[in-house]
């Protein structure tokens, strides 16, 4: 009787058989899978004219000025501009009144570059306490 030789290789034929069966299964089922139809919303031109923001200007002497642009367009195109000096209490009352009439109207704080940031934070704190929403900071665009 001959001694049996030890086999040092892995038999891969069963693995190839399994892979071929899986390939056939995927090829048969792939056309049967239905793709979901996605109805994407269309983007139309906005019917609303963007509201010009109310500007709170903080000067170097920490005085406050409220600037309102009428005419509806952002960027000051064609509307009238009204500026008036106000105290903090008058500012809060005016902004509450404006946002009660138009809750989507943003408020931007424009401070001179020499104003201490403490004054800006004080105004922001007062507006937050008063419940004024949509408050932002106005910055000058950097020139290239």
XYZ file of C-alpha atoms in Angstrom:
144
model
C 0.000 0.000 0.000
C 1.245 3.387 -0.971
C 1.408 6.089 1.650
C -0.939 8.957 1.088
C 0.630 12.270 0.125
C -0.173 15.295 2.132
C -1.889 18.034 0.166
C -0.412 21.492 0.701
C -2.936 23.409 -1.366
C -6.407 24.652 -0.621
C -9.097 23.403 -2.927
C -10.743 26.566 -4.328
C -13.201 24.870 -6.660
C -16.072 24.902 -4.110
C -15.492 28.627 -3.470
C -15.597 29.384 -7.197
C -18.833 27.372 -7.477
C -20.429 29.414 -4.696
C -19.313 32.688 -6.310
C -20.755 31.703 -9.673
C -24.073 30.775 -8.067
C -24.165 34.138 -6.259
C -23.335 35.937 -9.510
C -26.227 34.235 -11.280
C -28.596 35.089 -8.413
C -27.588 38.773 -8.499
C -27.895 38.920 -12.281
C -31.412 37.491 -12.141
C -32.650 39.666 -9.259
C -31.051 42.974 -10.332
C -33.679 43.828 -12.990
C -36.467 42.976 -10.560
C -35.417 45.575 -7.995
C -37.569 48.676 -8.430
C -35.935 52.035 -8.105
C -37.709 54.621 -5.994
C -38.967 57.667 -7.826
C -37.877 60.896 -6.177
C -39.983 63.968 -6.804
C -37.579 66.864 -6.297
C -39.014 70.297 -5.576
C -38.513 72.914 -8.227
C -36.925 76.237 -7.469
C -38.823 79.240 -8.719
C -38.063 82.888 -8.386
C -39.064 84.087 -4.948
C -42.385 85.891 -4.896
C -41.329 87.882 -1.851
C -39.008 90.816 -2.123
C -36.154 90.426 0.371
C -36.570 92.647 3.398
C -33.891 95.249 4.019
C -32.249 94.723 7.403
C -32.477 97.196 10.252
C -28.993 98.510 10.996
C -27.823 99.384 14.477
C -24.761 101.603 14.098
C -22.379 101.914 17.032
C -20.112 104.943 16.734
C -16.726 105.448 18.396
C -18.308 107.456 21.215
C -20.622 104.433 21.902
C -23.680 106.324 20.641
C -26.325 104.269 18.860
C -27.977 105.090 15.543
C -30.844 103.144 13.997
C -30.819 103.071 10.193
C -33.910 101.907 8.322
C -34.044 101.409 4.592
C -37.426 101.479 2.928
C -38.043 100.160 -0.546
C -37.538 96.492 0.269
C -34.372 95.823 -1.704
C -31.193 94.724 -0.005
C -28.110 96.746 -0.691
C -29.913 100.087 -0.579
C -30.945 100.073 -4.218
C -33.519 102.831 -4.736
C -35.062 103.013 -1.266
C -35.107 105.841 1.232
C -32.808 105.705 4.228
C -33.739 107.077 7.645
C -31.215 107.439 10.442
C -31.910 108.522 13.987
C -29.870 108.542 17.162
C -31.428 106.427 19.885
C -30.742 105.301 23.407
C -30.567 101.613 24.266
C -34.154 101.599 25.573
C -35.437 103.412 22.465
C -33.509 100.996 20.259
C -35.023 97.937 21.928
C -38.533 99.411 21.737
C -38.145 100.333 18.055
C -36.766 96.918 17.111
C -39.518 95.116 19.025
C -42.100 97.195 17.170
C -40.494 96.526 13.774
C -40.153 92.792 14.373
C -43.727 92.573 15.666
C -44.864 93.874 12.267
C -42.376 91.803 10.269
C -40.800 88.875 12.180
C -38.531 87.986 9.241
C -36.781 91.356 9.212
C -33.142 90.895 10.198
C -31.182 93.223 12.455
C -27.504 93.864 11.784
C -25.026 95.599 14.051
C -22.500 97.818 12.277
C -19.751 99.043 14.556
C -16.888 101.366 13.731
C -13.553 99.543 13.689
C -12.329 101.673 16.605
C -15.279 100.787 18.867
C -14.443 98.611 21.834
C -15.956 95.183 21.389
C -17.445 95.519 24.862
C -19.921 98.075 23.458
C -20.940 95.658 20.698
C -21.447 92.851 23.209
C -23.522 95.140 25.421
C -25.876 95.946 22.518
C -26.090 92.271 21.530
C -26.871 91.335 25.127
C -29.662 93.918 25.349
C -31.174 92.689 22.079
C -31.023 89.091 23.258
C -32.694 89.974 26.571
C -35.434 91.781 24.634
C -36.080 88.712 22.485
C -34.980 90.305 19.211
C -34.308 87.536 16.701
C -32.159 87.336 13.569
C -29.330 89.533 14.836
C -26.077 89.578 12.889
C -22.890 91.572 12.526
C -22.219 93.730 9.478
C -18.658 93.540 8.208
C -16.797 95.235 5.419
C -15.790 92.911 2.596
C -12.045 92.454 2.345
C -10.536 93.873 -0.817
C -8.226 91.610 -2.784
